[in-house]
Structures are given as structure tokens and as C-alpha cells.
Amino acid sequence: MVHFSMVTHIGIRSFLICLSLIWAYNLVEANQIVYPWRACPVIAVTGQTIDILYDNTTGMQIDSVILEGPYNRVVLSVNKVQTGWFEYDTFTKAAVSNCIQVTIPEGTPEELYNLIVKSGGETNISKRSVKVLKAYRNPHRFIHISDPHVSRQWVSASENGYAKELELLDRFIEVANIIQPEYIIVTGDIIHDYTRFGADSLGWKGVVRSGYENPPLAEEKYKNYFEGANGFRGVYGFNAPVFSIPGNHDFYGPKSDDYPAKAAQWNRLMGKRAYGFSYLDTRIIASDDYLGDPIIDIPDHSPMSGLQGKLLDSFLNRAGHGKIRVMAQHRHNRVDTAFINRNRINILLNGHSHSPHQSFVGTTPTLNIRPGAVCRSGEIANWQKTLGFFRIFTIDNDNFRYSPPLRFCKNPTAAYDELIMNLKLDFKQNNTGVSMSNEALITNDFDVDMPNCNVRFVMVKGIYKVSEGTIYQTIETPKFSVVDVRVGVDARSSKQVKITRR
């Protein structure tokens, strides 16, 4: 809260600037849809019921709930609207007043959808937050990345610049969308608690700024992470749902020891801070080992013995043991072995340190693993050991395997237009719905096979066949036939897929 007694200390002009910034801080980017939302989307099969946490303090009637994809739109039936106190963060006591229950209709195409809730003349949108499947896949794959630090280094002026890290992130998105994992997990340091202007060629020096009064503010940093800027894509560019957890740099403005303010900022701009979800018989829990306080939320002596650990214990007890349990946290060097042993965690994903690593901890034993940094600026001097890395995990019933750290491009220190991708998809003809035939060439320069690569053909309306792979769905629009194909590509090889009208 701003007290008018501050005027005598900082002057009228400074006070008005401060007031306008805090006004923006309090209002910009807040969203009435809290789940599914930025940090925690949802994966659902057709016929499944999902709950939407909706902040409806004025009690407006829920008019409609809609899923909006790039090529189709689905109006959902509202089963019921519950009113009450629905708490989603046990530390900050953040809560909403409505829980809206909806069911995904049979026949809904597989897609990553925007969720739209209309109430009382208002429209609220949760972008790219609902992934609909016809059925869960077994085996299934996910991608693990960490420490993008989007907004650590700023290009151009604070008012109309962009995060340097987006240049690499945008090109990584090309690779990930060919792989087409079922979901992506980002283990923290997704933004940065200071901003570096005018950095040198290695991403250091320059002018360092932080705090409410120094744009870009938290809202702009998170907007860069999700929506991108200057023509570069943020994580909304992935065709898979992205689950994000906090790291030590994931706040902007509050003091580093103001834990309630940091956690509340995450709630306001991201939604859930600690959560769990299931994919078939796989249980995934996401923890925050930095924003909460070190006493009751994530105690220093045993991080998962506090409020957050109880929340995650509760999820695992409700969901059942499943076959594989995955935990995501940021810090690689603060493992609560009592928690992972008790819950028999199979995989512990982390980051923080920017070099790839793997080891085993606990009695299960638990794979303790990190991928390296996918796109962080300031890693130029160490790029051969740290930069451009990700991992792919494949879960098959009660077994799992994982890739070595994979570098998505051969030269991550090069300029954007000069980056050489290790996985490419090229179309022979324009892929915008003007052709009745086309060819796609996937080139895999990785040393690992890439099964079930995704090719989306946008064609003139008709019925189509392909020379390689499998057509797993066709979305018919008034103008186009959108044909989704999955095809395997061996290591160090290429695969050509031709599509023709029947």
C-alpha cells in the first residue's frame, strides 16, 4: 500500500511516478482464470471433466466456456459452478471464488487450446492452457529444459526492447515442435530478478537495474517469456503444454527476503506455485524451493516438511501411486531425501547449475538430473559445456529412459539467422492451404532416433494419403483440411513425407 505521508520524503513528482508504477504492478496482467493458466496448464482426454479455478469476486454469471484452437472452436457445456473459497496456495492463502466444472466433448480434435470464459460481459482468456487428447499415449515423451532466464539481458530501450534470450528460445521451439512431446517441464529461472542493459559480447558488463521503478517490470518480463517480443516466440509457441516452476531469479521488484511478496507476485502473474498432475499412470509434482519462506513453506532443514510438502503429499495420496513418479524442483543441491524416499520418486528434475548432470540419490533409487541451460544469455564463454541443451524422457508403463543432453543447434553463440538446427522440417511448397499435394523433409542430425515426429500439413479441402508415417487426425475447416502426421526419423538421417489427394 502507498501512504500519502511518503510525499514529504520523496517529493510530489517522484511520488506520482512511484504511484503509477505500483498501480500498474497491481493491475496489469492479472487474470480471472487462475487454473489452468500460465504456470500450470491441463492435459485432458475427450470425455474427461476438468475444474477451472475462476476469480469471480463480483458474482457474475458464467455465460460460456470455450476452447479456441488455431483451426477450430469448441463450446463446452458447464456442468456446474461452485461458489466458495478455493485456495490454491497454502502459503499465501491465494484463493478464488468459483470452481467451474466442464467436460471435454467427444470428438474434440487433439490440440493445444486457448481457454475462454465469458461472464457478465467480460471475456477472460488463458492462452495455450488446455491440451486435449483423444487418448493418453503409452509410451509417452516429455522434454525437460531449465534456466532460460528470459529477460536477464535486454536489447534496445526498456520501453520497447526485448529479452535477448528469446533469440535462442524461438529457434529451440522449432525443434521441440517437430519432436512433439506430450508436455514440457521448465525447472526454474524462467525470468530474471535484474535486467542488464548494454551488455558486452559475452553478455556481461553494461548497466544493471532492478526494482519496481526500473522497467521492464515483472509483467513485461513474464510477457516476454510467454508471448515473446520483437517477432521472436515465447513458450506459447510450443505445441505442447508447458509446466513452469520457480527458481531463485523468478521475481522482480520485491526484496529477496520478502517471501510473501515474491510468492504473491508469482500467484498474480503465474497462478499455481506448487502443484501436481497425472499423465496416464505417471504422477508429476512441481515444487517451489525458492519463493516461499524458509520456516513454514520450505523449511531450511527439510524443504518438503513444510506447507508445500504437505500439499504435494496430498496430491500423491489422492492420485494414487501410479507407475512412475517425477518431481521437478529448481535447486540441484538441496534434495529432501526423506520426501523422495517416502514417496518413491523415480525422477528428480532440476536446474540451477547450468551444466548437464545426472546421478542417483535416495533409496528408490531416484535419478537426479539436469539438462543444462537452453537459452540463457551470459553463457557465451562456457557455451560448449552449458548452452543450448535439453533432454527427452520416454516413459513406458513402469520403465523410463532418457536422452543424453541434446544441443538443439550446432552453434548456439551464432546470430539468430545463422543458427544451424540439429532437427529441421522443410516443406517443398507453401504450407498455408493453397496446395493439393506437398512434401515435407525432416532432417535429424542428432545421434538419437526421433520417433513420432510431427508434421502438420495445411491443405486444400479434400481426403489425403501420405507416403510415410501415419495420419493420426484431420481437422476439417470451411477452407482447409489440416492433416496431422506422425513419422519416425532415425539418428543421422532424413525422412521425406509426401501428401497427395486420394
Short mmCIF file of C-alpha atoms in Angstrom, two decimals:
data_model
loop_
_atom_site.label_atom_id
_atom_site.label_comp_id
_atom_site.label_asym_id
_atom_site.label_seq_id
_atom_site.Cartn_x
_atom_site.Cartn_y
_atom_site.Cartn_z
CA MET A 1 0.00 0.00 0.00
CA VAL A 2 1.21 3.56 -0.77
CA HIS A 3 0.88 6.00 2.13
CA PHE A 4 0.49 9.70 1.32
CA SER A 5 3.00 10.53 4.07
CA MET A 6 5.61 9.32 1.57
CA VAL A 7 5.13 12.59 -0.33
CA THR A 8 7.16 14.52 2.24
CA HIS A 9 10.13 12.20 1.77
CA ILE A 10 10.34 11.60 -1.96
CA GLY A 11 8.66 14.67 -3.46
CA ILE A 12 5.48 15.11 -5.46
CA ARG A 13 6.92 14.14 -8.87
CA SER A 14 8.71 11.03 -7.59
CA PHE A 15 5.63 10.03 -5.63
CA LEU A 16 3.40 10.22 -8.68
CA ILE A 17 5.85 8.10 -10.70
CA CYS A 18 6.00 5.57 -7.88
CA LEU A 19 2.21 5.55 -7.55
CA SER A 20 1.69 4.96 -11.27
CA LEU A 21 4.20 2.12 -11.31
CA ILE A 22 2.69 0.39 -8.30
CA TRP A 23 -0.78 0.90 -9.78
CA ALA A 24 0.43 -0.86 -12.91
CA TYR A 25 2.14 -3.53 -10.81
CA ASN A 26 -1.10 -4.29 -9.01
CA LEU A 27 -3.38 -4.34 -12.03
CA VAL A 28 -1.53 -5.34 -15.18
CA GLU A 29 -1.64 -8.97 -16.32
CA ALA A 30 -3.87 -10.23 -13.51
CA ASN A 31 -6.20 -12.91 -14.79
CA GLN A 32 -9.52 -14.22 -13.52
CA ILE A 33 -8.69 -17.71 -14.81
CA VAL A 34 -6.14 -18.95 -12.30
CA TYR A 35 -6.15 -22.62 -13.35
CA PRO A 36 -5.43 -23.77 -15.94
CA TRP A 37 -3.14 -20.83 -16.64
CA ARG A 38 0.45 -19.83 -17.17
CA ALA A 39 2.43 -21.96 -14.71
CA CYS A 40 0.12 -24.95 -14.74
CA PRO A 41 -1.92 -25.88 -17.84
CA VAL A 42 -4.07 -29.00 -18.03
CA ILE A 43 -3.94 -32.18 -20.14
CA ALA A 44 -7.30 -33.87 -20.69
CA VAL A 45 -8.71 -36.62 -22.88
CA THR A 46 -12.07 -36.25 -24.58
CA GLY A 47 -14.91 -37.12 -22.26
CA GLN A 48 -12.91 -36.04 -19.21
CA THR A 49 -14.19 -33.44 -16.73
CA ILE A 50 -11.89 -30.61 -15.65
CA ASP A 51 -12.19 -27.92 -12.98
CA ILE A 52 -11.48 -24.27 -13.77
CA LEU A 53 -10.45 -22.01 -10.89
CA TYR A 54 -12.01 -18.63 -11.64
CA ASP A 55 -11.70 -15.43 -9.62
CA ASN A 56 -15.25 -14.08 -9.72
CA THR A 57 -15.49 -11.89 -6.64
CA THR A 58 -18.37 -9.82 -8.05
CA GLY A 59 -20.50 -12.93 -8.52
CA MET A 60 -21.16 -12.53 -12.24
CA GLN A 61 -22.99 -15.30 -14.04
CA ILE A 62 -20.82 -17.63 -16.11
CA ASP A 63 -22.14 -17.18 -19.64
CA SER A 64 -19.97 -19.60 -21.62
CA VAL A 65 -16.72 -21.57 -21.64
CA ILE A 66 -14.92 -22.05 -24.95
CA LEU A 67 -11.84 -23.85 -26.27
CA GLU A 68 -10.25 -21.97 -29.15
CA GLY A 69 -7.62 -23.57 -31.38
CA PRO A 70 -5.90 -22.24 -34.49
CA TYR A 71 -8.33 -24.13 -36.74
CA ASN A 72 -11.39 -24.94 -34.63
CA ARG A 73 -13.55 -23.78 -31.75
CA VAL A 74 -15.42 -25.88 -29.18
CA VAL A 75 -18.15 -24.58 -26.86
CA LEU A 76 -18.12 -26.53 -23.60
CA SER A 77 -21.15 -27.42 -21.54
CA VAL A 78 -20.88 -26.09 -17.99
CA ASN A 79 -21.75 -28.95 -15.64
CA LYS A 80 -21.84 -26.81 -12.51
CA VAL A 81 -20.43 -23.66 -10.94
CA GLN A 82 -19.42 -23.89 -7.31
CA THR A 83 -19.09 -20.75 -5.18
CA GLY A 84 -16.88 -20.58 -2.13
CA TRP A 85 -13.24 -20.34 -1.08
CA PHE A 86 -10.96 -22.36 -3.38
CA GLU A 87 -7.42 -21.95 -2.11
CA TYR A 88 -4.58 -22.80 -4.47
CA ASP A 89 -1.54 -21.65 -2.45
CA THR A 90 -1.32 -22.72 1.19
CA PHE A 91 1.48 -20.23 1.96
CA THR A 92 -0.01 -17.03 0.52
CA LYS A 93 -3.60 -18.19 1.04
CA ALA A 94 -4.34 -17.16 -2.55
CA ALA A 95 -7.84 -18.31 -3.49
CA VAL A 96 -10.65 -17.84 -5.99
CA SER A 97 -14.42 -17.72 -5.53
CA ASN A 98 -15.57 -20.05 -8.34
CA CYS A 99 -14.80 -23.59 -9.42
CA ILE A 100 -16.31 -24.19 -12.86
CA GLN A 101 -16.72 -27.81 -13.91
CA VAL A 102 -16.77 -28.60 -17.64
CA THR A 103 -16.44 -31.75 -19.77
CA ILE A 104 -14.39 -32.05 -22.96
CA PRO A 105 -16.80 -33.29 -25.66
CA GLU A 106 -16.12 -36.49 -27.53
CA GLY A 107 -14.76 -35.75 -30.99
CA THR A 108 -12.81 -32.65 -29.94
CA PRO A 109 -9.65 -32.56 -32.09
CA GLU A 110 -6.27 -33.02 -30.44
CA GLU A 111 -4.93 -29.51 -29.99
CA LEU A 112 -3.41 -27.07 -27.51
CA TYR A 113 -6.27 -24.65 -26.91
CA ASN A 114 -6.88 -21.20 -25.50
CA LEU A 115 -9.44 -21.37 -22.70
CA ILE A 116 -12.05 -18.59 -22.80
CA VAL A 117 -14.52 -17.81 -20.01
CA LYS A 118 -17.23 -15.24 -20.65
CA SER A 119 -19.07 -13.83 -17.65
CA GLY A 120 -21.10 -10.67 -17.15
CA GLY A 121 -19.95 -9.10 -20.39
CA GLU A 122 -16.27 -9.76 -19.64
CA THR A 123 -14.00 -12.12 -21.57
CA ASN A 124 -11.07 -13.82 -19.85
CA ILE A 125 -8.53 -15.83 -21.83
CA SER A 126 -5.99 -18.36 -20.60
CA LYS A 127 -3.75 -18.86 -23.60
CA ARG A 128 -2.43 -22.27 -24.68
CA SER A 129 -3.57 -23.81 -21.42
CA VAL A 130 -5.73 -26.83 -22.31
CA LYS A 131 -4.20 -29.77 -24.18
CA VAL A 132 -6.89 -32.13 -25.47
CA LEU A 133 -6.03 -35.72 -26.41
CA LYS A 134 -8.13 -38.45 -27.97
CA ALA A 135 -6.34 -40.88 -25.64
CA TYR A 136 -3.24 -40.93 -23.48
CA ARG A 137 -0.19 -42.34 -25.24
CA ASN A 138 1.92 -45.14 -23.87
CA PRO A 139 4.81 -44.80 -24.14
CA HIS A 140 4.84 -41.02 -23.91
CA ARG A 141 7.58 -38.42 -24.04
CA PHE A 142 8.30 -35.13 -22.34
CA ILE A 143 11.04 -32.54 -22.75
CA HIS A 144 12.97 -31.08 -19.82
CA ILE A 145 14.58 -27.64 -20.13
CA SER A 146 15.84 -25.28 -17.48
CA ASP A 147 17.19 -21.83 -16.70
CA PRO A 148 16.18 -19.80 -19.77
CA HIS A 149 16.49 -16.57 -17.72
CA VAL A 150 14.29 -14.74 -20.24
CA SER A 151 14.87 -11.01 -19.58
CA ARG A 152 18.31 -11.18 -17.97
CA GLN A 153 19.80 -9.27 -20.91
CA TRP A 154 17.70 -6.58 -22.56
CA VAL A 155 18.12 -5.46 -26.15
CA SER A 156 17.33 -1.83 -27.02
CA ALA A 157 15.41 0.58 -24.76
CA SER A 158 13.49 -0.54 -21.68
CA GLU A 159 10.21 0.77 -23.13
CA ASN A 160 10.25 -1.14 -26.43
CA GLY A 161 13.07 -3.67 -26.20
CA TYR A 162 13.04 -7.43 -25.74
CA ALA A 163 14.81 -10.21 -23.87
CA LYS A 164 17.93 -11.36 -25.69
CA GLU A 165 17.25 -14.95 -24.61
CA LEU A 166 14.23 -15.08 -26.92
CA GLU A 167 16.51 -15.36 -29.94
CA LEU A 168 17.66 -18.84 -28.92
CA LEU A 169 14.34 -19.85 -27.37
CA ASP A 170 12.50 -19.09 -30.60
CA ARG A 171 14.76 -21.42 -32.59
CA PHE A 172 14.54 -24.16 -29.95
CA ILE A 173 10.76 -24.04 -30.31
CA GLU A 174 11.19 -25.10 -33.96
CA VAL A 175 12.99 -28.25 -32.83
CA ALA A 176 10.62 -29.07 -29.96
CA ASN A 177 7.55 -28.78 -32.19
CA ILE A 178 8.96 -31.40 -34.54
CA ILE A 179 9.64 -33.76 -31.63
CA GLN A 180 6.08 -33.11 -30.39
CA PRO A 181 6.39 -34.24 -26.75
CA GLU A 182 3.27 -34.66 -24.65
CA TYR A 183 4.41 -31.90 -22.30
CA ILE A 184 7.41 -29.73 -21.42
CA ILE A 185 8.76 -29.05 -17.92
CA VAL A 186 10.85 -25.94 -17.18
CA THR A 187 12.68 -26.20 -13.86
CA GLY A 188 13.01 -22.58 -12.85
CA ASP A 189 14.80 -19.32 -13.52
CA ILE A 190 12.33 -18.61 -16.26
CA ILE A 191 12.79 -14.82 -15.92
CA HIS A 192 15.40 -12.76 -14.03
CA ASP A 193 15.35 -10.53 -10.96
CA TYR A 194 17.55 -7.88 -12.56
CA THR A 195 17.98 -6.56 -16.09
CA ARG A 196 21.27 -5.98 -17.86
CA PHE A 197 21.30 -3.19 -20.48
CA GLY A 198 24.11 -2.64 -22.97
CA ALA A 199 25.89 -5.92 -22.23
CA ASP A 200 29.20 -6.75 -23.91
CA SER A 201 29.70 -9.51 -26.47
CA LEU A 202 29.78 -12.14 -23.71
CA GLY A 203 26.54 -10.90 -22.14
CA TRP A 204 28.17 -9.18 -19.15
CA LYS A 205 29.04 -5.65 -18.00
CA GLY A 206 26.66 -2.92 -19.17
CA VAL A 207 24.17 -1.33 -16.76
CA VAL A 208 22.31 -3.49 -14.25
CA ARG A 209 18.90 -2.39 -12.96
CA SER A 210 16.24 -3.88 -10.71
CA GLY A 211 13.20 -2.84 -8.71
CA TYR A 212 9.67 -1.57 -9.30
CA GLU A 213 10.85 1.75 -10.65
CA ASN A 214 13.12 0.24 -13.32
CA PRO A 215 11.35 -1.13 -16.40
CA PRO A 216 10.97 -3.69 -17.78
CA LEU A 217 8.70 -4.59 -14.89
CA ALA A 218 7.73 -8.11 -13.85
CA GLU A 219 4.69 -8.04 -16.13
CA GLU A 220 6.82 -7.35 -19.20
CA LYS A 221 9.37 -10.00 -18.26
CA TYR A 222 6.72 -12.69 -17.92
CA LYS A 223 5.05 -11.46 -21.09
CA ASN A 224 8.34 -11.94 -22.95
CA TYR A 225 8.66 -15.46 -21.53
CA PHE A 226 5.18 -16.48 -22.64
CA GLU A 227 4.32 -14.34 -25.66
CA GLY A 228 7.77 -13.40 -26.94
CA ALA A 229 8.65 -10.00 -28.40
CA ASN A 230 10.14 -8.36 -31.48
CA GLY A 231 8.94 -11.23 -33.69
CA PHE A 232 10.51 -13.93 -31.51
CA ARG A 233 8.23 -16.52 -29.90
CA GLY A 234 7.90 -17.21 -26.20
CA VAL A 235 6.77 -20.52 -24.70
CA TYR A 236 3.26 -20.05 -26.10
CA GLY A 237 4.96 -21.01 -29.37
CA PHE A 238 5.36 -24.61 -28.21
CA ASN A 239 2.70 -27.01 -29.44
CA ALA A 240 2.87 -28.88 -26.14
CA PRO A 241 1.67 -27.63 -22.73
CA VAL A 242 4.48 -26.05 -20.73
CA PHE A 243 4.67 -26.53 -16.95
CA SER A 244 6.84 -23.91 -15.24
CA ILE A 245 8.20 -23.81 -11.70
CA PRO A 246 10.02 -21.00 -9.85
CA GLY A 247 13.74 -20.59 -9.40
CA ASN A 248 15.81 -18.15 -7.37
CA HIS A 249 15.59 -15.48 -10.10
CA ASP A 250 11.83 -15.71 -10.69
CA PHE A 251 10.66 -12.44 -9.17
CA TYR A 252 11.16 -8.76 -9.91
CA GLY A 253 10.72 -5.84 -7.54
CA PRO A 254 10.31 -7.37 -4.06
CA LYS A 255 13.33 -7.74 -1.82
CA SER A 256 14.95 -11.16 -1.90
CA ASP A 257 13.90 -11.90 1.70
CA ASP A 258 10.30 -10.70 1.30
CA TYR A 259 8.92 -14.19 0.76
CA PRO A 260 5.20 -13.34 0.96
CA ALA A 261 5.62 -10.63 -1.70
CA LYS A 262 7.63 -12.87 -4.02
CA ALA A 263 5.21 -15.77 -3.73
CA ALA A 264 2.20 -13.47 -4.14
CA GLN A 265 3.74 -11.95 -7.27
CA TRP A 266 4.03 -15.44 -8.73
CA ASN A 267 0.38 -16.16 -7.84
CA ARG A 268 -0.74 -12.94 -9.50
CA LEU A 269 1.24 -13.38 -12.70
CA MET A 270 1.51 -17.18 -12.95
CA GLY A 271 -1.18 -18.84 -10.83
CA LYS A 272 -0.20 -22.04 -9.03
CA ARG A 273 3.23 -22.20 -7.42
CA ALA A 274 3.29 -25.87 -6.35
CA TYR A 275 1.05 -28.47 -7.94
CA GLY A 276 0.70 -32.00 -9.26
CA PHE A 277 -0.78 -33.57 -12.37
CA SER A 278 -1.08 -37.01 -13.92
CA TYR A 279 -0.42 -38.35 -17.37
CA LEU A 280 -1.94 -41.81 -17.51
CA ASP A 281 -0.08 -43.73 -14.75
CA THR A 282 2.69 -41.13 -14.39
CA ARG A 283 2.49 -38.70 -11.46
CA ILE A 284 4.30 -35.37 -11.80
CA ILE A 285 4.76 -32.92 -8.92
CA ALA A 286 6.13 -29.40 -9.29
CA SER A 287 7.68 -27.67 -6.28
CA ASP A 288 8.98 -24.20 -5.49
CA ASP A 289 12.20 -24.27 -3.49
CA TYR A 290 12.89 -20.52 -3.53
CA LEU A 291 9.94 -18.12 -3.31
CA GLY A 292 8.28 -19.44 -0.16
CA ASP A 293 9.76 -18.70 3.26
CA PRO A 294 12.39 -21.00 4.85
CA ILE A 295 10.35 -21.60 8.00
CA ILE A 296 6.82 -22.81 7.27
CA ASP A 297 6.64 -23.26 3.49
CA ILE A 298 10.01 -24.77 2.55
CA PRO A 299 11.97 -25.18 5.80
CA ASP A 300 15.74 -24.94 5.59
CA HIS A 301 16.32 -28.19 7.45
CA SER A 302 13.95 -30.31 5.33
CA PRO A 303 12.38 -28.44 2.40
CA MET A 304 9.37 -30.70 1.87
CA SER A 305 8.41 -30.89 5.57
CA GLY A 306 6.52 -27.59 5.37
CA LEU A 307 3.26 -26.42 3.81
CA GLN A 308 4.34 -27.13 0.27
CA GLY A 309 5.45 -30.67 1.01
CA LYS A 310 2.10 -31.38 2.65
CA LEU A 311 0.31 -30.11 -0.46
CA LEU A 312 2.39 -32.38 -2.72
CA ASP A 313 1.99 -35.35 -0.35
CA SER A 314 -1.76 -34.79 -0.51
CA PHE A 315 -1.77 -34.82 -4.32
CA LEU A 316 0.20 -38.08 -4.47
CA ASN A 317 -2.09 -39.71 -1.92
CA ARG A 318 -5.22 -38.67 -3.86
CA ALA A 319 -3.83 -39.57 -7.29
CA GLY A 320 -2.54 -42.95 -6.18
CA HIS A 321 0.94 -44.34 -6.59
CA GLY A 322 0.86 -44.79 -10.34
CA LYS A 323 3.82 -46.42 -12.09
CA ILE A 324 6.38 -43.60 -12.41
CA ARG A 325 6.73 -40.55 -10.15
CA VAL A 326 8.50 -37.41 -11.34
CA MET A 327 9.40 -34.42 -9.16
CA ALA A 328 10.52 -31.05 -10.53
CA GLN A 329 12.43 -28.52 -8.44
CA HIS A 330 14.99 -25.84 -9.21
CA ARG A 331 17.93 -26.42 -6.89
CA HIS A 332 20.17 -29.34 -7.74
CA ASN A 333 21.97 -29.29 -4.39
CA ARG A 334 19.09 -29.30 -1.89
CA VAL A 335 17.36 -32.65 -2.12
CA ASP A 336 14.87 -33.69 0.56
CA THR A 337 15.77 -37.37 0.59
CA ALA A 338 13.19 -38.16 3.27
CA PHE A 339 10.42 -36.89 0.97
CA ILE A 340 11.67 -38.61 -2.19
CA ASN A 341 12.24 -41.88 -0.33
CA ARG A 342 8.80 -41.81 1.32
CA ASN A 343 7.06 -41.06 -1.97
CA ARG A 344 9.34 -43.31 -4.04
CA ILE A 345 10.19 -40.60 -6.57
CA ASN A 346 11.76 -42.14 -9.68
CA ILE A 347 12.99 -38.98 -11.41
CA LEU A 348 14.08 -35.69 -9.82
CA LEU A 349 14.36 -32.91 -12.43
CA ASN A 350 16.31 -29.79 -11.55
CA GLY A 351 18.43 -26.96 -12.88
CA HIS A 352 20.15 -24.02 -11.14
CA SER A 353 23.60 -25.17 -12.16
CA HIS A 354 23.78 -24.64 -15.92
CA SER A 355 25.86 -27.68 -16.86
CA PRO A 356 24.25 -31.06 -17.65
CA HIS A 357 24.47 -33.69 -14.90
CA GLN A 358 22.99 -36.99 -13.77
CA SER A 359 23.40 -39.08 -10.64
CA PHE A 360 21.30 -41.19 -8.28
CA VAL A 361 20.10 -40.27 -4.78
CA GLY A 362 17.98 -41.89 -2.09
CA THR A 363 16.85 -45.47 -1.69
CA THR A 364 14.45 -45.89 -4.64
CA PRO A 365 16.99 -45.02 -6.25
CA THR A 366 15.99 -41.63 -7.68
CA LEU A 367 17.54 -40.28 -10.88
CA ASN A 368 18.78 -36.77 -10.04
CA ILE A 369 19.20 -34.98 -13.37
CA ARG A 370 19.51 -31.61 -15.06
CA PRO A 371 19.75 -30.71 -18.77
CA GLY A 372 21.96 -27.60 -18.93
CA ALA A 373 20.75 -24.14 -19.92
CA VAL A 374 18.63 -23.93 -23.03
CA CYS A 375 18.98 -20.24 -23.90
CA ARG A 376 20.48 -18.14 -21.07
CA SER A 377 22.49 -15.08 -22.10
CA GLY A 378 25.85 -14.63 -20.38
CA GLU A 379 26.88 -18.23 -21.10
CA ILE A 380 28.91 -17.42 -24.20
CA ALA A 381 32.26 -18.09 -22.53
CA ASN A 382 31.07 -21.51 -21.31
CA TRP A 383 28.78 -22.41 -24.19
CA GLN A 384 30.44 -25.74 -25.04
CA LYS A 385 29.51 -27.08 -21.58
CA THR A 386 26.23 -25.30 -20.88
CA LEU A 387 24.31 -23.65 -23.69
CA GLY A 388 21.51 -24.87 -25.94
CA PHE A 389 20.78 -28.14 -24.11
CA PHE A 390 17.60 -30.11 -23.43
CA ARG A 391 16.66 -33.71 -22.64
CA ILE A 392 13.91 -36.03 -23.83
CA PHE A 393 12.33 -38.53 -21.42
CA THR A 394 10.30 -41.53 -22.56
CA ILE A 395 8.00 -43.24 -20.05
CA ASP A 396 6.69 -46.70 -20.85
CA ASN A 397 4.46 -48.11 -18.10
CA ASP A 398 6.81 -48.54 -15.11
CA ASN A 399 10.02 -48.03 -17.11
CA PHE A 400 11.66 -44.86 -18.33
CA ARG A 401 14.62 -43.85 -20.41
CA TYR A 402 16.20 -40.51 -21.15
CA SER A 403 18.40 -38.96 -23.77
CA PRO A 404 21.86 -37.59 -23.22
CA PRO A 405 21.92 -33.79 -23.07
CA LEU A 406 20.99 -32.76 -26.61
CA ARG A 407 22.04 -29.45 -28.15
CA PHE A 408 19.25 -28.16 -30.36
CA CYS A 409 21.64 -26.29 -32.68
CA LYS A 410 25.27 -26.75 -33.63
CA ASN A 411 26.35 -23.16 -32.94
CA PRO A 412 24.34 -21.53 -30.11
CA THR A 413 26.61 -18.46 -29.99
CA ALA A 414 25.88 -17.50 -33.61
CA ALA A 415 23.47 -14.81 -34.74
CA TYR A 416 19.79 -15.79 -34.97
CA ASP A 417 19.75 -16.19 -38.76
CA GLU A 418 22.98 -18.20 -38.74
CA LEU A 419 21.95 -20.88 -36.22
CA ILE A 420 22.18 -24.40 -37.64
CA MET A 421 19.41 -26.64 -36.30
CA ASN A 422 20.03 -30.29 -35.45
CA LEU A 423 16.44 -31.14 -36.35
CA LYS A 424 14.73 -29.44 -39.29
CA LEU A 425 11.40 -29.56 -41.09
CA ASP A 426 11.19 -28.11 -44.58
CA PHE A 427 8.17 -28.02 -46.91
CA LYS A 428 8.59 -28.14 -50.67
CA GLN A 429 5.54 -25.94 -51.26
CA ASN A 430 3.71 -23.25 -49.38
CA ASN A 431 2.01 -24.93 -46.40
CA THR A 432 -0.88 -22.48 -45.99
CA GLY A 433 -3.80 -24.32 -47.52
CA VAL A 434 -3.26 -23.49 -51.19
CA SER A 435 -1.91 -26.86 -52.40
CA MET A 436 -3.40 -30.31 -53.11
CA SER A 437 -0.01 -32.00 -52.70
CA ASN A 438 3.14 -31.24 -50.77
CA GLU A 439 6.35 -32.76 -49.47
CA ALA A 440 7.93 -32.42 -46.03
CA LEU A 441 11.57 -33.25 -45.36
CA ILE A 442 12.65 -33.92 -41.77
CA THR A 443 16.41 -33.92 -41.21
CA ASN A 444 17.66 -35.41 -37.94
CA ASP A 445 21.29 -34.60 -37.18
CA PHE A 446 21.06 -35.86 -33.60
CA ASP A 447 22.79 -39.09 -32.57
CA VAL A 448 19.46 -40.42 -31.28
CA ASP A 449 16.36 -41.61 -33.10
CA MET A 450 13.36 -39.31 -33.19
CA PRO A 451 10.17 -41.39 -33.16
CA ASN A 452 6.76 -39.83 -33.83
CA CYS A 453 7.97 -36.54 -35.26
CA ASN A 454 5.06 -34.25 -36.04
CA VAL A 455 4.20 -32.81 -39.45
CA ARG A 456 1.10 -30.65 -39.86
CA PHE A 457 0.01 -30.20 -43.46
CA VAL A 458 -2.50 -27.42 -44.19
CA MET A 459 -4.14 -28.38 -47.48
CA VAL A 460 -6.95 -27.53 -49.85
CA LYS A 461 -10.07 -29.33 -48.63
CA GLY A 462 -10.09 -33.00 -49.55
CA ILE A 463 -9.18 -36.50 -48.47
CA TYR A 464 -5.44 -37.22 -48.32
CA LYS A 465 -2.89 -40.01 -48.03
CA VAL A 466 0.80 -39.92 -47.09
CA SER A 467 3.83 -41.86 -48.30
CA GLU A 468 5.40 -42.27 -44.84
CA GLY A 469 4.15 -42.23 -41.27
CA THR A 470 0.59 -42.24 -40.01
CA ILE A 471 -2.21 -39.70 -40.28
CA TYR A 472 -3.48 -39.51 -36.72
CA GLN A 473 -6.11 -36.83 -37.25
CA THR A 474 -7.61 -34.49 -39.82
CA ILE A 475 -9.26 -31.23 -38.76
CA GLU A 476 -11.78 -30.01 -41.32
CA THR A 477 -12.41 -26.28 -41.55
CA PRO A 478 -14.59 -24.39 -44.04
CA LYS A 479 -11.47 -23.66 -46.10
CA PHE A 480 -8.79 -26.24 -45.25
CA SER A 481 -8.07 -29.84 -44.40
CA VAL A 482 -5.47 -29.81 -41.63
CA VAL A 483 -3.69 -33.17 -41.73
CA ASP A 484 -1.52 -34.20 -38.76
CA VAL A 485 1.08 -36.86 -39.44
CA ARG A 486 3.47 -38.68 -37.12
CA VAL A 487 6.62 -40.26 -38.55
CA GLY A 488 9.84 -41.69 -37.11
CA VAL A 489 13.25 -40.45 -38.23
CA ASP A 490 16.39 -42.42 -37.38
CA ALA A 491 19.51 -40.81 -35.97
CA ARG A 492 21.68 -39.02 -38.52
CA SER A 493 19.13 -39.47 -41.31
CA SER A 494 16.30 -37.80 -43.19
CA LYS A 495 12.71 -38.77 -43.92
CA GLN A 496 10.56 -37.40 -46.73
CA VAL A 497 6.79 -37.42 -46.36
CA LYS A 498 4.67 -36.83 -49.44
CA ILE A 499 1.00 -35.96 -49.13
CA THR A 500 -1.39 -36.29 -52.05
CA ARG A 501 -5.13 -36.17 -52.56
CA ARG A 502 -6.85 -39.54 -52.80
#
